[in-house]
Amino acid sequence: MRMKKLFLIFYLVSCTLAHAQVVKNNLSINTENTCMVFSVTTDDEVIYRYYGNKLRNLDAFSYELRKNPHQPFPALYPTFGGTTSINPALKLTHGDGIMASELKFSGIRTIPVSSDVVETIIELKDKLYDINVSLHFKAYQKEDIITQYVTIKHHENKSIKIENIASGYLNLHADHYYLSHFAGAWANEMLLEEELLTHGIKSIESTKGVRTAQTENSSFLISIDKKADEYSGEVYAGALAWSGNYKLSFQVSETGNLDIVVGMNPFASSFILEPGEEIKTPEIIWSYSSIGKNRISQNFHNWSRRYALAHGNDLRPIVLNSWEGVYMNFDEKDILSLIDDAANFGVELFVLDDGWFGDKYPRDKADSGLGDWVVNKKKLPHGIGYLADYAVNKGVRFGIWIEPEMVNPRSVLAEKYPEWIVKTDKYTPYVERNQWLLDLSNPDVQHFVEETFDKVVSMSSNISYIKWDANRHANNVGSSYLPSDKQSHFWYEYTKGLYKVYEKIRAKYPDLLIQLCSSGGGRLDYGALKYHDEFWPSDNTNAVDRIYIQHGTSHFFPAIATASHISSSPNHQTGMSLPLKFRVDVAMSGRLGMELQPRDITGKEVDFVKQSIDTYKNIRPIIQHGDLFRLSSPYDSKKWASLMYVSPAKDRAVYFVYSLGYHVRNEFYCKSLKGLMPHKKYKVKELNKLNKSSCFADGKIFTGEYLMNVGIPFNISKPYESGVLLLEEVK
Ligand code: DGJ
């Protein structure tokens, strides 16, 4: 009996000792209001301690505060092996077949990049093997954003096999965690779903290779103890900057901790890393707010305008895109008339969408011509230069559509380069939207895509905008370029190949405006977006659906980048009829554009649209550079949606209210506004008034204090009525 007791004591002591994590020093990554804290133990382990509100003193992290000796603090970058048994951030097989890794602290470097950005590199080294893992953090002070990526290099005798290499890891502890993520489908992207995380693993992932954001976006929010509220509560957010396969995994463990591992999807993607070679993960972009999710969105918007969007400090032109106006059925006369109409409505840029190319196989339908980037002379006898010059002479800039990663089987390109098509050698390649995918892991294909871009842009010096589309996934994947033992590198190499092309194009054409489109929002992630000026959120242009879709995108992506077009009624995708005012009011909450045949706007409506376009030019700086405040969610059963933008100087604001259902008499919309200065006085001007006024405040002056406590009641109650107010400071 005594022996048994002694053994038990010995066992408990040895367990505790084995897991002892005595802190040697603390490391932190700081922004103005937040920080991450890690500790280095006497055993040179780097452990994950904290992410949240900024802490000015880290001394207490040196105490031994762990409650459970059987649950050590997790590693900053958990590996398969060592002490942890959670879903690892890193899993690899060494050259000798050993599957475990134990990473030890080997140094830290801090590099001040600018007055706003500090880079910190934490170097880790395997205890036994010659493998270096570097964790790169960039802390954006004013934006409260921390980005993270990982690089691995080794000098083992043989190659190693990387089975999982995550971009980042977070460990949280709370009673409850709610996950908000964005699911959908083609023409129905970015729909908000919120759920309580329970024990087990919830994973959100894409294995589609291309168009990976179409059904699930790689951005998410975790709110603590309750569903994410706009203006209260703790919220963590992550957005993975990667356009290839990804996996976000959320595991609530037996102790109630939440482990979040995010990065490229390990699915069918093991990576052979040769000695001396390096692999770099995509960036994960983190943000934390203790005052609700609206602040998270503002952090992302500020950060992206400054760092992750081309020309984020400029203003975007108003666009007429030809797709829903004429689809592929047009001739030169039709395009000239669209340009005339664009000029007449005050539109600033015209985009010629799909259907302008293909010689031997003209692009009259989606089944031919893709890959043959020569103008279709039958449709456009005077070429693209003629159209672009015509537009510019009318005071309208000119843009054009391309889809350079794809090819139709009916094309000269497919006939000439069958080896460029993504396919498994022995199986017939599968067509999606009548097209195949070109193998961007192949440098020749990368070169072709660059050349295509050059060729298209050089058709006229008056081309100032490109819409880059991608309309299928990758499946039946295989590359005739990659060696047979590295076919699983395809997913990584495709996306890296795409980024190489983007990089070169951006270096060569820094001034071009480029729209990110992939059947709508199929490539909406910060990996791709940073090379673009804006994105096309969805092929669904129905204003009601756009309220939901753009509510979703607004969580991470700013209005300046959100192409939002007025389209026809009945809507081409949904068949739904909506009042013109409602369609205009919704489109104006993003980067305004038109996606219709302008000749279908007739009578009094012409003046209304012209006036609205003119109004948008005036309020554009507030929407595109201001702070967003979401006031009412369309998911709310009360059936209102509302948002406002406030200028950085807080002297101007635009306020949008949309009715999404029937509201009986005793139900009227009146919300406290946000983001104004209490002592300032603001004069209200109702915009886009058509037939009747939507509120009684037009022309009246209110203090910011009144507006932020009492609000303005709206006189709208029928489905799809709306109101837009401009508030301007009066001195
Ligand atoms: C899908 C895009 O989302 C549309 O806007 C349009 O450009 C078509 N492709 C053209 O094929």
XYZ file of C-alpha atoms and ligand atoms in Angstrom:
742
model
C 0.000 0.000 0.000
C 2.819 2.380 0.994
C 4.728 1.424 -2.114
C 1.635 2.264 -4.215
C 1.333 5.704 -2.562
C 5.021 6.416 -3.075
C 4.719 5.429 -6.686
C 1.724 7.742 -7.156
C 3.605 10.687 -5.595
C 6.629 9.927 -7.757
C 4.395 9.746 -10.842
C 2.656 13.060 -10.100
C 5.935 14.848 -9.360
C 7.542 13.538 -12.512
C 4.525 14.569 -14.603
C 4.714 18.069 -13.159
C 8.439 18.250 -13.725
C 8.145 16.941 -17.235
C 5.714 19.733 -18.038
C 7.320 22.458 -15.939
C 7.415 25.629 -17.940
C 9.453 28.103 -15.958
C 9.491 31.437 -17.712
C 12.853 32.914 -18.626
C 11.557 35.988 -20.413
C 8.486 37.364 -22.136
C 8.094 38.513 -25.718
C 5.354 40.731 -27.017
C 3.975 42.058 -30.279
C 2.240 45.388 -29.754
C -0.103 47.724 -31.566
C -1.623 50.902 -30.130
C -4.458 49.072 -28.365
C -3.650 45.379 -28.499
C -0.838 42.964 -27.819
C 0.192 39.345 -28.114
C 2.395 37.869 -25.395
C 4.619 34.797 -25.616
C 7.089 33.472 -23.046
C 10.420 31.722 -23.463
C 10.849 28.996 -20.847
C 14.078 27.874 -19.198
C 13.747 24.923 -21.539
C 13.801 27.336 -24.507
C 10.275 26.490 -25.452
C 8.262 29.477 -26.753
C 4.779 29.319 -25.277
C 1.613 31.146 -26.224
C 0.244 33.319 -23.389
C -2.117 36.090 -24.412
C -3.788 38.130 -27.148
C -6.076 40.998 -26.210
C -6.108 44.563 -24.926
C -2.707 46.177 -24.646
C -0.753 45.412 -21.466
C 1.988 47.746 -20.408
C 3.597 45.454 -17.861
C 4.310 41.805 -18.584
C 5.997 40.858 -15.297
C 3.132 38.668 -14.123
C 3.606 36.366 -17.097
C 6.731 35.136 -15.315
C 4.682 33.583 -12.462
C 3.730 29.942 -12.718
C -0.056 30.316 -12.957
C -1.064 27.154 -14.712
C -3.957 25.387 -13.018
C -3.566 21.991 -14.506
C -0.187 20.227 -14.466
C -1.390 17.915 -17.204
C -2.083 20.801 -19.542
C 0.991 22.838 -20.238
C 0.741 26.146 -22.006
C 0.641 25.467 -25.712
C 3.588 26.302 -27.902
C 3.492 29.515 -29.885
C 3.687 27.280 -32.939
C 2.557 23.777 -31.904
C 4.244 20.920 -33.687
C 3.438 17.258 -34.005
C 5.618 15.741 -31.278
C 6.749 17.487 -28.122
C 4.219 17.953 -25.348
C 1.089 18.938 -27.219
C -1.549 16.636 -28.552
C -3.681 19.211 -30.339
C -4.107 19.652 -34.029
C -0.560 20.783 -34.871
C 0.418 23.902 -36.780
C 3.449 22.041 -38.108
C 3.649 18.407 -39.108
C 6.571 17.109 -41.097
C 8.542 13.941 -41.697
C 12.298 14.231 -41.490
C 14.632 12.684 -44.039
C 15.156 9.683 -41.718
C 11.430 9.011 -41.365
C 10.984 10.523 -37.884
C 7.660 12.350 -37.665
C 8.131 14.533 -34.572
C 9.559 18.026 -34.238
C 10.468 20.007 -31.132
C 11.143 23.656 -31.700
C 13.347 25.714 -29.401
C 13.859 29.437 -29.198
C 16.913 30.559 -31.103
C 16.524 34.336 -31.330
C 14.342 37.329 -31.915
C 14.794 40.316 -34.217
C 12.774 43.489 -34.160
C 12.847 45.707 -37.226
C 11.105 49.080 -37.222
C 9.693 49.244 -40.757
C 8.074 52.680 -40.445
C 6.570 54.843 -37.730
C 3.456 52.653 -38.017
C 4.871 49.182 -38.654
C 7.154 47.038 -36.533
C 8.316 43.648 -37.746
C 9.315 40.960 -35.251
C 10.892 37.685 -36.285
C 10.964 34.887 -33.758
C 13.471 32.233 -34.751
C 12.935 28.630 -33.723
C 15.191 25.677 -34.311
C 14.505 21.992 -33.966
C 16.094 20.428 -30.886
C 17.683 17.625 -32.923
C 17.428 18.389 -36.609
C 18.873 21.169 -38.708
C 15.548 22.873 -39.341
C 14.869 26.569 -38.865
C 11.364 27.887 -38.455
C 10.880 31.652 -38.468
C 7.674 33.301 -37.329
C 7.296 36.720 -38.922
C 4.941 39.192 -37.283
C 4.136 42.676 -38.489
C 2.352 44.940 -36.046
C 0.449 47.837 -37.584
C 0.204 50.290 -34.719
C -2.617 52.614 -35.657
C -4.710 49.948 -37.365
C -4.478 47.387 -34.515
C -3.640 44.688 -37.015
C -1.022 41.973 -36.574
C -0.022 39.865 -39.556
C 1.870 36.624 -39.293
C 3.539 34.188 -41.641
C 6.029 31.366 -41.249
C 9.088 30.272 -43.200
C 10.915 26.955 -42.947
C 14.345 26.065 -44.194
C 16.420 22.979 -43.436
C 19.827 21.457 -44.000
C 19.104 17.812 -43.332
C 20.884 15.282 -45.511
C 17.748 14.337 -47.348
C 14.571 16.170 -48.313
C 11.847 16.486 -45.688
C 8.129 16.076 -46.267
C 5.927 18.873 -44.929
C 2.424 17.648 -44.266
C 1.014 20.737 -42.587
C 2.431 24.184 -42.203
C -0.014 26.674 -40.744
C 0.291 30.429 -40.971
C -0.734 31.002 -37.411
C -2.142 29.670 -34.199
C -4.250 31.241 -31.427
C -5.215 29.794 -28.097
C -8.170 31.304 -26.225
C -9.867 30.479 -22.978
C -13.492 31.418 -22.281
C -16.777 29.820 -21.311
C -18.213 30.034 -24.811
C -16.975 30.856 -28.269
C -19.117 31.918 -31.199
C -17.763 31.562 -34.690
C -18.951 33.964 -37.394
C -18.038 32.927 -40.911
C -19.194 33.627 -44.427
C -20.706 30.887 -46.521
C -22.551 30.931 -49.812
C -22.497 29.880 -53.418
C -22.214 31.443 -56.834
C -24.388 34.587 -56.892
C -24.938 34.242 -53.174
C -21.563 34.820 -51.563
C -20.502 35.988 -48.108
C -23.635 35.147 -46.158
C -23.053 35.502 -42.456
C -23.397 32.378 -40.330
C -22.871 32.403 -36.592
C -22.611 29.387 -34.376
C -21.622 28.290 -30.912
C -18.485 26.165 -31.012
C -18.840 23.003 -29.001
C -16.327 20.295 -28.188
C -14.586 18.839 -31.192
C -13.183 20.372 -34.329
C -15.052 22.664 -36.647
C -13.189 23.267 -39.832
C -13.839 25.576 -42.703
C -11.870 24.809 -45.762
C -11.569 24.945 -49.468
C -10.184 22.214 -51.705
C -11.206 23.964 -54.914
C -7.780 25.374 -55.777
C -9.214 28.354 -57.636
C -12.337 30.374 -56.731
C -11.737 29.210 -53.180
C -13.819 31.951 -51.575
C -16.983 31.245 -53.514
C -18.586 28.931 -50.990
C -16.672 29.832 -47.811
C -14.532 32.858 -47.224
C -11.203 32.476 -45.452
C -12.011 35.220 -42.952
C -13.762 34.686 -39.629
C -14.634 36.204 -36.268
C -14.606 34.581 -32.851
C -16.646 36.321 -30.219
C -16.361 35.516 -26.578
C -19.326 34.301 -24.539
C -22.022 35.766 -26.811
C -22.716 36.260 -30.485
C -20.608 39.014 -31.991
C -22.218 42.347 -31.265
C -21.328 45.436 -33.274
C -20.389 47.678 -30.362
C -19.691 45.529 -27.317
C -17.845 42.403 -26.338
C -14.564 40.741 -27.138
C -14.021 39.737 -30.734
C -11.026 38.138 -32.438
C -10.755 38.169 -36.197
C -8.572 36.435 -38.733
C -8.346 36.690 -42.504
C -6.057 34.410 -44.444
C -4.325 36.134 -47.345
C -4.295 33.140 -49.670
C -6.142 32.430 -52.911
C -5.455 28.682 -52.899
C -6.809 25.875 -50.753
C -7.055 26.789 -47.103
C -8.166 25.366 -43.802
C -9.356 27.176 -40.698
C -9.729 24.840 -37.786
C -11.348 25.562 -34.442
C -11.007 22.995 -31.712
C -12.649 23.259 -28.306
C -10.625 20.966 -26.099
C -11.422 19.024 -22.939
C -10.272 21.996 -20.824
C -12.515 24.392 -22.668
C -9.658 26.083 -24.505
C -10.133 27.031 -28.106
C -7.250 26.240 -30.449
C -7.339 28.003 -33.773
C -5.014 26.760 -36.500
C -5.184 28.549 -39.838
C -3.306 28.231 -43.071
C -3.029 26.449 -46.381
C -5.051 23.276 -46.613
C -2.868 20.201 -46.046
C -5.362 18.190 -48.119
C -3.463 16.291 -50.871
C -0.702 18.853 -50.535
C 2.327 17.296 -48.868
C 5.368 19.284 -49.841
C 8.870 17.887 -50.420
C 11.356 20.462 -49.208
C 14.889 19.923 -50.465
C 17.917 20.801 -48.294
C 18.583 24.558 -48.493
C 15.100 25.278 -49.914
C 12.637 27.507 -48.096
C 8.859 27.442 -47.970
C 6.832 30.464 -46.939
C 3.234 30.357 -45.760
C 0.593 32.921 -46.625
C -0.076 35.692 -44.136
C -2.822 35.485 -41.585
C -4.128 38.892 -40.591
C -5.283 39.163 -36.993
C -7.206 41.820 -35.154
C -8.758 42.029 -31.703
C -11.420 44.336 -30.300
C -12.936 44.540 -26.825
C -15.689 46.832 -28.124
C -17.403 44.622 -30.658
C -16.970 43.676 -34.266
C -17.562 47.056 -35.876
C -14.125 48.116 -34.627
C -12.628 44.980 -36.170
C -14.088 45.987 -39.539
C -12.735 49.509 -39.199
C -9.301 48.101 -38.363
C -9.345 45.942 -41.472
C -10.638 48.791 -43.643
C -7.994 51.227 -42.422
C -5.280 48.641 -42.822
C -6.339 47.579 -46.298
C -6.696 51.123 -47.622
C -3.201 51.826 -46.389
C -1.404 48.546 -46.983
C -3.404 45.893 -48.768
C -5.132 47.497 -51.703
C -3.737 49.169 -54.800
C -4.280 52.941 -54.672
C -6.124 52.726 -51.356
C -5.753 56.453 -50.789
C -7.267 57.459 -54.125
C -10.942 57.632 -55.014
C -12.549 55.145 -57.370
C -14.309 56.159 -60.597
C -17.973 55.386 -61.289
C -18.157 52.471 -63.728
C -20.524 51.233 -66.420
C -19.762 47.543 -67.030
C -21.126 46.023 -70.235
C -21.929 42.502 -68.950
C -25.595 42.683 -67.970
C -26.264 45.343 -70.595
C -25.233 43.329 -73.653
C -23.552 40.091 -72.430
C -21.613 38.682 -75.407
C -24.173 39.810 -77.974
C -22.855 43.074 -79.270
C -21.270 44.818 -82.174
C -19.282 48.003 -82.412
C -22.395 50.187 -82.629
C -23.710 48.742 -79.367
C -20.477 49.467 -77.543
C -20.247 53.009 -78.899
C -23.776 53.616 -77.756
C -22.960 52.268 -74.257
C -20.031 54.684 -74.131
C -22.294 57.548 -75.241
C -24.740 56.662 -72.508
C -21.981 56.384 -69.927
C -20.870 59.912 -70.808
C -24.426 61.154 -70.750
C -25.092 59.754 -67.275
C -21.859 61.163 -65.872
C -20.215 57.739 -65.567
C -16.426 58.018 -65.451
C -15.211 54.662 -66.739
C -16.611 52.154 -69.200
C -15.638 48.472 -69.022
C -15.980 46.160 -71.999
C -16.702 42.767 -70.429
C -16.491 39.267 -71.919
C -17.100 38.601 -75.633
C -14.668 40.945 -77.440
C -12.049 38.395 -78.548
C -11.508 35.159 -80.490
C -10.710 34.989 -84.175
C -10.810 31.392 -85.409
C -13.174 30.600 -82.526
C -15.105 33.790 -81.825
C -16.260 34.322 -78.264
C -19.951 34.598 -79.013
C -20.861 32.088 -76.334
C -19.054 30.815 -73.256
C -17.898 27.691 -75.134
C -15.265 29.174 -77.426
C -12.410 31.576 -77.857
C -11.114 31.733 -74.284
C -7.311 31.816 -74.502
C -7.220 33.576 -77.903
C -6.657 37.173 -76.885
C -7.103 38.800 -80.280
C -9.951 41.127 -81.052
C -12.974 39.705 -82.835
C -12.898 41.829 -85.974
C -16.371 40.768 -87.002
C -17.844 42.351 -83.913
C -15.366 45.179 -83.502
C -13.930 45.973 -86.972
C -11.961 48.986 -85.800
C -10.424 47.210 -82.837
C -10.145 48.065 -79.165
C -7.963 51.165 -79.640
C -10.771 52.802 -81.568
C -13.274 52.170 -78.740
C -10.875 53.314 -76.042
C -10.081 56.519 -77.933
C -13.765 57.112 -78.548
C -14.461 56.755 -74.828
C -11.624 59.014 -73.752
C -12.731 61.660 -76.251
C -16.109 61.567 -74.558
C -14.479 62.063 -71.161
C -14.943 58.424 -70.128
C -12.016 56.177 -69.216
C -11.833 52.715 -70.765
C -11.396 49.274 -69.244
C -11.508 45.719 -70.536
C -12.212 42.181 -69.258
C -9.792 39.250 -69.338
C -9.704 35.727 -67.953
C -6.104 34.798 -68.707
C -5.795 31.655 -66.538
C -8.423 29.791 -68.537
C -8.955 28.212 -71.925
C -11.892 26.841 -73.883
C -11.359 23.461 -75.549
C -12.534 25.296 -78.699
C -9.587 27.661 -78.938
C -6.307 27.941 -80.826
C -4.488 27.992 -77.481
C -5.880 24.597 -76.433
C -4.931 23.134 -79.803
C -1.410 24.488 -79.564
C -0.523 23.809 -75.941
C -2.448 20.789 -74.641
C 0.329 20.266 -72.066
C -0.571 23.570 -70.392
C -3.943 22.281 -69.274
C -4.393 21.151 -65.686
C -5.241 17.454 -65.806
C -4.181 14.125 -64.408
C -2.230 12.466 -67.133
C -4.439 9.469 -67.584
C -7.874 11.010 -67.117
C -9.804 13.289 -69.447
C -9.770 16.856 -68.179
C -13.137 17.916 -66.931
C -14.738 21.102 -68.276
C -16.442 23.586 -66.014
C -18.293 26.515 -67.596
C -17.005 25.000 -70.853
C -13.422 25.712 -69.896
C -10.179 24.251 -68.656
C -7.657 25.678 -66.260
C -4.126 26.591 -67.385
C -1.310 25.252 -65.268
C 0.143 28.290 -63.551
C 2.665 26.140 -61.701
C 4.440 26.064 -65.087
C 6.688 29.124 -65.699
C 5.815 29.001 -69.427
C 2.168 29.461 -68.540
C 3.031 32.254 -66.127
C 4.898 33.877 -68.984
C 1.916 33.408 -71.301
C -0.408 35.081 -68.782
C 1.991 38.009 -68.396
C 2.265 38.317 -72.171
C -1.500 38.177 -72.519
C -1.801 41.004 -70.056
C 0.839 43.024 -71.938
C -0.856 42.311 -75.232
C -4.268 43.398 -74.019
C -3.025 46.515 -72.276
C -0.958 47.537 -75.278
C -4.009 47.477 -77.577
C -4.439 51.093 -76.513
C -2.663 53.591 -74.317
C -6.168 54.604 -73.276
C -6.849 51.379 -71.374
C -6.762 52.277 -67.714
C -8.727 49.438 -66.076
C -8.653 45.648 -66.255
C -11.312 43.307 -64.931
C -9.495 40.008 -64.202
C -11.932 37.116 -63.991
C -11.542 33.397 -63.172
C -14.579 31.213 -63.685
C -13.810 27.695 -62.589
C -12.271 25.583 -59.834
C -9.292 23.263 -60.132
C -10.234 19.614 -60.194
C -8.765 16.420 -61.613
C -5.554 18.146 -60.711
C -2.229 17.281 -62.292
C 0.618 19.160 -63.930
C 2.789 18.024 -66.817
C 5.403 20.486 -65.589
C 5.784 19.261 -62.003
C 7.756 16.017 -61.473
C 5.729 12.930 -60.651
C 6.834 12.881 -57.002
C 5.829 16.534 -56.591
C 2.326 16.538 -58.072
C 0.993 17.373 -54.610
C 2.839 20.709 -54.873
C 0.329 21.801 -57.496
C -2.006 23.729 -55.203
C 0.801 25.704 -53.643
C 2.673 26.291 -56.891
C -0.469 27.367 -58.770
C -1.201 30.106 -56.266
C 2.446 31.124 -55.994
C 2.569 31.219 -59.819
C -0.476 33.473 -59.870
C 1.110 35.809 -57.311
C 4.354 35.913 -59.319
C 2.353 37.061 -62.324
C 0.419 39.648 -60.277
C 3.701 40.893 -58.830
C 5.262 41.420 -62.256
C 2.152 43.042 -63.663
C 1.864 45.428 -60.751
C 5.528 46.385 -61.046
C 5.037 47.071 -64.738
C 1.653 48.801 -64.558
C 1.519 50.555 -61.203
C -1.175 53.009 -62.325
C -3.686 50.588 -63.815
C -6.914 49.972 -61.954
C -7.511 46.234 -61.674
C -10.706 44.565 -60.520
C -10.564 41.203 -58.754
C -13.374 38.996 -60.007
C -13.918 35.271 -59.943
C -17.482 34.522 -61.002
C -18.199 37.294 -58.512
C -16.543 37.005 -55.117
C -14.791 33.678 -55.711
C -11.344 35.074 -55.008
C -12.078 37.523 -52.259
C -9.058 37.301 -50.003
C -6.223 39.637 -49.104
C -3.649 37.441 -50.891
C -5.122 38.479 -54.248
C -6.746 41.755 -53.255
C -3.486 43.498 -52.489
C -2.684 43.530 -56.213
C -6.109 44.940 -57.080
C -8.048 48.132 -56.579
C -11.429 46.580 -55.979
C -13.458 43.378 -56.186
C -16.711 42.242 -57.732
C -18.592 40.810 -54.730
C -21.124 38.740 -56.640
C -22.785 38.073 -59.967
C -25.987 38.627 -58.097
C -26.747 42.320 -58.608
C -30.211 42.174 -57.070
C -30.206 45.010 -54.535
C -31.857 43.013 -51.735
C -29.326 40.211 -52.059
C -26.524 42.735 -52.328
C -27.520 44.139 -48.924
C -26.765 40.722 -47.402
C -23.689 40.065 -49.523
C -22.192 43.493 -48.875
C -23.082 43.285 -45.189
C -20.899 40.158 -45.247
C -18.015 41.662 -47.219
C -18.053 44.816 -45.073
C -16.792 42.807 -42.099
C -13.336 42.594 -43.645
C -13.277 44.537 -46.919
C -13.782 48.284 -47.324
C -16.444 50.103 -49.344
C -13.829 51.682 -51.619
C -13.103 48.221 -52.993
C -16.679 46.950 -53.126
C -18.002 47.298 -56.681
C -21.704 47.834 -56.324
C -23.715 48.352 -59.490
C -27.236 49.516 -60.282
C -28.830 46.796 -62.389
C -32.120 46.186 -64.196
C -35.502 45.378 -62.800
C -36.582 42.596 -62.977
C -33.119 41.488 -61.939
C -31.403 39.109 -64.353
C -30.302 36.619 -61.703
C -33.300 36.555 -59.390
C -36.168 37.860 -61.509
C -37.046 40.181 -58.635
C -38.460 43.632 -59.370
C -37.303 46.482 -57.181
C -37.851 50.231 -57.266
C -35.122 52.219 -58.993
C -34.531 54.355 -55.914
C -33.887 51.289 -53.776
C -31.461 49.883 -56.366
C -29.619 53.198 -56.553
C -29.544 53.687 -52.775
C -28.043 50.227 -52.280
C -25.454 50.622 -55.046
C -24.357 53.951 -53.596
C -23.256 52.348 -50.329
C -20.200 50.884 -52.076
C -18.134 51.831 -55.136
C -20.978 52.949 -57.368
C -21.399 51.602 -60.872
C -23.986 50.521 -63.437
C -24.564 47.018 -64.775
C -27.419 47.380 -67.257
C -28.427 48.663 -70.644
C -28.663 52.405 -69.954
C -31.257 52.772 -72.710
C -33.642 50.825 -70.456
C -33.684 53.803 -68.107
C -36.306 56.116 -69.518
C -38.444 59.173 -68.755
C -38.092 60.849 -65.378
C -35.780 58.065 -64.220
C -32.971 59.353 -66.436
C -32.721 62.579 -64.461
C -32.965 60.703 -61.184
C -30.039 58.439 -62.088
C -27.980 61.348 -63.445
C -28.624 63.310 -60.288
C -27.682 60.341 -58.098
C -24.436 59.846 -59.971
C -23.659 63.492 -59.462
C -24.527 63.220 -55.774
C -22.256 60.199 -55.427
C -19.333 62.253 -56.693
C -19.927 64.621 -53.803
C -20.278 61.978 -51.084
C -17.711 59.551 -52.544
C -14.854 60.621 -50.224
C -17.027 59.884 -47.161
C -18.001 56.416 -48.389
C -14.640 55.435 -49.799
C -12.352 56.899 -47.125
C -14.657 57.210 -44.121
C -15.301 54.922 -41.177
C -18.102 52.406 -41.534
C -20.705 51.978 -38.809
C -23.186 49.153 -39.281
C -26.382 50.213 -37.523
C -28.883 47.466 -38.346
C -28.153 44.052 -39.693
C -30.358 42.702 -42.512
C -30.371 39.422 -40.562
C -32.328 41.111 -37.820
C -35.907 39.882 -37.902
C -37.095 43.494 -37.746
C -36.266 43.679 -41.440
C -34.288 46.851 -41.571
C -30.768 47.297 -42.795
C -28.791 50.423 -42.126
C -25.236 51.661 -42.217
C -23.390 54.933 -42.187
C -19.985 56.295 -43.089
C -18.307 59.137 -41.231
C -15.466 61.171 -42.722
C -12.118 60.976 -40.905
C -12.588 64.610 -39.754
C -16.091 63.699 -38.514
C -17.505 66.694 -40.304
C -19.554 64.756 -42.875
C -21.504 61.529 -42.782
C -23.769 59.532 -45.080
C -26.550 57.471 -43.595
C -28.371 54.681 -45.485
C -31.621 53.034 -44.332
C -33.332 50.192 -46.191
C -36.682 48.596 -45.449
C -36.669 44.875 -46.218
C -40.216 44.040 -45.241
C -43.589 45.487 -44.432
C -43.626 47.527 -41.266
C -46.927 48.200 -39.615
C -47.713 51.724 -38.489
C -46.281 51.508 -35.019
C -42.964 50.292 -36.349
C -40.731 52.993 -37.681
C -37.010 53.162 -38.064
C -35.080 55.325 -35.631
C -31.595 54.427 -34.432
C -28.877 56.286 -32.608
C -26.149 57.227 -35.024
C -22.474 56.525 -34.445
C -19.090 58.098 -34.926
C -20.115 61.792 -34.892
C -18.743 64.503 -32.605
C -21.244 65.201 -29.796
C -20.621 68.941 -29.732
C -20.679 69.442 -33.500
C -23.821 70.544 -35.296
C -24.850 68.723 -38.435
C -27.268 69.810 -41.099
C -29.290 67.016 -42.686
C -29.822 66.832 -46.416
C -31.880 64.079 -47.897
C -30.273 62.561 -51.010
C -31.821 60.673 -53.917
C -35.297 61.989 -53.139
C -37.835 60.561 -55.567
C -41.528 61.425 -55.312
C -41.568 61.604 -51.523
C -39.366 62.350 -48.591
C -38.122 59.437 -46.467
C -37.826 61.447 -43.254
C -38.816 64.784 -41.754
C -35.314 65.917 -40.982
C -34.383 67.326 -44.369
C -32.808 70.774 -43.934
C -32.784 70.588 -40.130
C -29.782 70.980 -37.853
C -28.970 68.594 -34.996
C -26.110 68.223 -32.566
C -23.982 65.095 -32.794
C -25.070 64.366 -29.230
C -28.742 64.378 -30.245
C -28.151 62.243 -33.290
C -26.093 59.711 -31.355
C -28.682 59.423 -28.572
C -32.057 60.131 -30.100
C -31.654 59.557 -33.834
C -33.839 60.475 -36.780
C -37.149 58.688 -37.389
C -37.751 57.481 -40.924
C -40.977 57.720 -42.775
C -40.552 54.460 -44.703
C -42.432 51.292 -43.988
C -43.089 49.417 -47.202
C -40.791 46.698 -48.471
C -37.869 48.120 -50.465
C -38.314 51.712 -49.535
C -35.108 53.439 -48.581
C -33.588 56.721 -47.497
C -30.168 58.321 -47.749
C -29.136 61.299 -45.639
C -26.070 63.466 -45.846
C -25.021 65.123 -42.573
C -22.687 68.073 -42.846
C -21.166 70.085 -40.070
C -22.373 73.655 -39.781
C -20.016 76.041 -38.052
C -18.252 36.234 -64.396
C -18.211 37.637 -63.852
O -18.481 37.633 -62.491
C -19.208 38.498 -64.622
O -19.253 39.787 -64.088
C -18.818 38.525 -66.060
O -17.590 39.186 -66.200
C -18.742 37.106 -66.608
N -17.916 36.262 -65.799
C -18.215 37.114 -68.008
O -18.000 35.852 -68.482
